[in-house]
CSV table of C-alpha atoms in Angstrom, one decimal:
chain,number,residue,atom,x,y,z
A,34,MET,CA,69.9,-2.3,-131.2
A,35,GLY,CA,71.8,-3.2,-134.3
A,36,PRO,CA,70.3,-4.6,-137.4
A,37,LEU,CA,71.8,-8.1,-137.0
A,38,THR,CA,70.2,-8.4,-133.3
A,39,ALA,CA,66.9,-7.1,-134.7
A,40,ALA,CA,67.3,-9.9,-137.4
A,41,ARG,CA,67.8,-12.5,-134.7
A,42,ILE,CA,64.7,-11.4,-132.8
A,43,VAL,CA,62.2,-11.5,-135.9
A,44,LEU,CA,63.7,-14.6,-137.4
A,45,PRO,CA,65.3,-16.7,-134.7
A,46,SER,CA,68.1,-19.2,-135.6
A,47,GLU,CA,67.0,-22.8,-136.5
A,48,GLY,CA,70.1,-24.4,-135.1
A,49,ASP,CA,72.6,-22.9,-137.6
A,50,ASP,CA,74.2,-19.5,-137.0
A,51,PRO,CA,73.8,-17.5,-140.3
A,52,GLN,CA,77.0,-17.1,-142.1
A,53,ILE,CA,77.6,-13.4,-142.7
A,54,ASN,CA,79.2,-12.7,-146.1
A,55,LEU,CA,79.7,-9.3,-147.9
A,56,ALA,CA,78.2,-9.3,-151.5
A,57,HIS,CA,76.8,-7.2,-154.2
A,58,ALA,CA,73.0,-7.1,-153.9
A,59,LEU,CA,72.4,-7.3,-157.5
A,60,ALA,CA,74.7,-10.2,-158.2
A,61,LEU,CA,74.6,-12.4,-155.1
A,62,SER,CA,75.6,-15.9,-156.5
A,63,PRO,CA,75.7,-17.7,-159.8
A,64,CYS,CA,73.8,-20.5,-158.4
A,65,ALA,CA,69.9,-20.1,-158.0
A,66,GLY,CA,68.3,-21.7,-154.9
A,67,SER,CA,71.6,-22.0,-153.1
A,68,GLY,CA,70.6,-20.8,-149.8
A,69,THR,CA,67.7,-21.1,-147.1
A,70,ARG,CA,68.3,-17.6,-145.4
A,71,ARG,CA,69.5,-14.2,-146.6
A,72,TYR,CA,69.9,-11.1,-144.5
A,73,CYS,CA,70.1,-7.6,-146.1
A,74,ALA,CA,71.0,-4.9,-143.5
A,75,LEU,CA,70.5,-1.3,-144.0
A,76,LEU,CA,71.1,-1.2,-147.7
A,77,GLY,CA,67.8,-0.9,-149.5
A,78,GLU,CA,67.5,2.9,-148.8
A,79,HIS,CA,70.6,3.4,-150.5
A,80,LEU,CA,69.8,1.6,-153.8
A,81,ASP,CA,68.4,3.3,-156.8
A,82,HIS,CA,66.5,0.2,-157.7
A,83,PRO,CA,65.5,-1.9,-154.5
A,84,GLY,CA,63.2,-4.2,-156.7
A,85,ARG,CA,66.1,-5.6,-158.4
A,86,ALA,CA,67.9,-6.5,-155.0
A,87,THR,CA,64.7,-8.2,-153.9
A,88,ALA,CA,64.4,-10.1,-157.1
A,89,GLU,CA,67.9,-11.1,-156.7
A,90,PHE,CA,67.5,-12.3,-153.1
A,91,HIS,CA,64.4,-14.5,-154.3
A,92,ARG,CA,66.4,-15.9,-157.1
A,93,VAL,CA,69.2,-17.2,-154.8
A,94,LEU,CA,67.0,-18.6,-152.1
A,95,ARG,CA,65.8,-22.4,-152.0
A,96,PRO,CA,62.2,-22.9,-151.9
A,97,GLY,CA,60.9,-22.4,-148.4
A,98,GLY,CA,64.0,-20.0,-147.7
A,99,ARG,CA,63.5,-16.9,-145.7
A,100,LEU,CA,64.8,-13.4,-146.1
A,101,VAL,CA,65.2,-10.7,-143.5
A,102,PHE,CA,65.4,-7.1,-145.1
A,103,SER,CA,66.2,-4.3,-142.9
A,104,VAL,CA,66.3,-0.6,-143.8
A,105,PHE,CA,66.6,2.8,-142.1
A,106,HIS,CA,63.1,3.6,-141.3
A,107,PRO,CA,61.4,5.4,-144.1
A,108,MET,CA,60.0,8.0,-141.7
A,109,MET,CA,63.6,8.9,-140.8
A,110,ALA,CA,64.7,8.9,-144.4
A,111,ALA,CA,62.0,11.1,-145.5
A,112,THR,CA,63.4,13.7,-143.0
A,113,GLY,CA,66.5,14.0,-145.0
A,114,MET,CA,68.5,12.0,-142.4
A,115,SER,CA,71.1,9.8,-143.9
A,116,ALA,CA,74.0,7.3,-142.9
A,117,GLN,CA,77.3,9.0,-142.1
A,118,PHE,CA,80.6,7.4,-141.5
A,119,GLU,CA,84.3,7.9,-141.5
A,120,TYR,CA,86.9,5.7,-143.0
A,121,ASP,CA,90.6,6.4,-143.4
A,122,GLY,CA,90.2,10.0,-142.2
A,123,ARG,CA,87.5,10.8,-144.8
A,124,ALA,CA,83.9,11.4,-144.2
A,125,TYR,CA,81.2,9.7,-146.3
A,126,LYS,CA,77.5,10.4,-146.5
A,127,LEU,CA,75.0,8.0,-147.9
A,128,VAL,CA,71.9,9.2,-149.5
A,129,ALA,CA,68.8,7.5,-148.1
A,130,HIS,CA,66.1,7.5,-150.9
A,131,PRO,CA,62.6,8.4,-149.4
A,132,TYR,CA,61.0,5.2,-150.1
A,133,THR,CA,57.9,4.1,-148.2
A,134,VAL,CA,57.2,1.1,-146.2
A,135,ASP,CA,54.6,0.1,-148.8
A,136,ASP,CA,57.4,0.4,-151.6
A,137,TYR,CA,59.4,-2.2,-149.9
A,138,GLU,CA,56.6,-4.5,-149.2
A,139,GLY,CA,55.6,-4.1,-152.6
A,140,TRP,CA,59.2,-4.8,-154.2
A,141,LEU,CA,59.0,-8.1,-151.8
A,142,ALA,CA,55.7,-9.2,-153.3
A,143,GLU,CA,56.5,-8.5,-156.9
A,144,SER,CA,59.7,-10.4,-156.7
A,145,GLY,CA,57.6,-13.5,-155.5
A,146,PHE,CA,58.0,-13.5,-151.7
A,147,THR,CA,55.1,-14.5,-149.4
A,148,ALA,CA,54.3,-14.2,-145.8
A,149,VAL,CA,55.8,-10.8,-145.6
A,150,GLN,CA,55.8,-9.5,-142.0
A,151,ARG,CA,56.6,-5.9,-140.8
A,152,HIS,CA,58.7,-5.1,-137.6
A,153,GLU,CA,59.3,-1.6,-136.8
A,154,PHE,CA,61.9,-0.6,-134.0
A,155,VAL,CA,61.9,2.7,-132.2
A,156,GLY,CA,64.8,4.6,-130.6
A,157,ASP,CA,65.0,3.7,-126.7
A,158,ASP,CA,67.0,4.2,-123.6
A,159,ARG,CA,69.4,1.2,-124.6
A,160,MET,CA,70.3,2.9,-127.7
A,161,VAL,CA,71.0,6.3,-125.8
A,162,ALA,CA,73.2,4.3,-123.5
A,163,GLU,CA,75.3,3.2,-126.4
A,164,VAL,CA,75.1,6.5,-128.5
A,165,PRO,CA,74.3,9.4,-126.3
A,166,TRP,CA,73.7,11.9,-129.0
A,167,SER,CA,70.8,9.9,-130.2
A,168,SER,CA,68.5,10.9,-127.3
A,169,TRP,CA,66.3,12.9,-129.5
A,170,LEU,CA,65.4,9.7,-131.3
A,171,VAL,CA,63.7,8.0,-128.4
A,172,GLY,CA,60.2,6.8,-129.3
A,173,LYS,CA,60.8,7.6,-133.0
A,174,PRO,CA,60.9,4.8,-135.7
A,175,ILE,CA,64.5,4.0,-136.4
A,176,LEU,CA,64.6,0.6,-138.1
A,177,LEU,CA,62.1,-1.3,-140.4
A,178,VAL,CA,62.8,-5.1,-140.7
A,179,LEU,CA,60.6,-7.1,-143.1
A,180,THR,CA,60.7,-10.9,-143.1
A,181,ALA,CA,59.4,-12.8,-146.2
A,182,LYS,CA,59.5,-16.4,-147.5
A,183,LYS,CA,60.2,-17.9,-150.8
A,184,SER,CA,57.1,-20.4,-151.6
A,185,ALA,CA,58.1,-23.9,-151.2
A,186,GLY,CA,57.1,-25.0,-154.6
């Protein structure tokens, strides 16, 4: 299951399909309170200062706005596993910092978010059907998705 699919499960659409934009997590928009929903996919584990990113998400959300924040599950990051990809014939490896679930929940709370809910997804047979080499991950935590709300006032 991809992170966007997971986000749609834990925070269903309210009639408007979220627009996907690429942005720098520490400088999202010059306008505070400009959005009702924000989605951060598999980024937090690669940041040196995730709390700065959660504070920026809080700044740009309208009161009552929602955030979906997903990361590679900390239990997997703690094993030294990291994201790897290839682009233009070059291989890249992204360091996954060994933050904990409590760290992420704490950064959201410190940034002013409320109603933080935790959703953990494990490897399953559907994942193996799409990525055969991942069979060893069945039953292991793969994805952590946190949803949070900016207070209405």
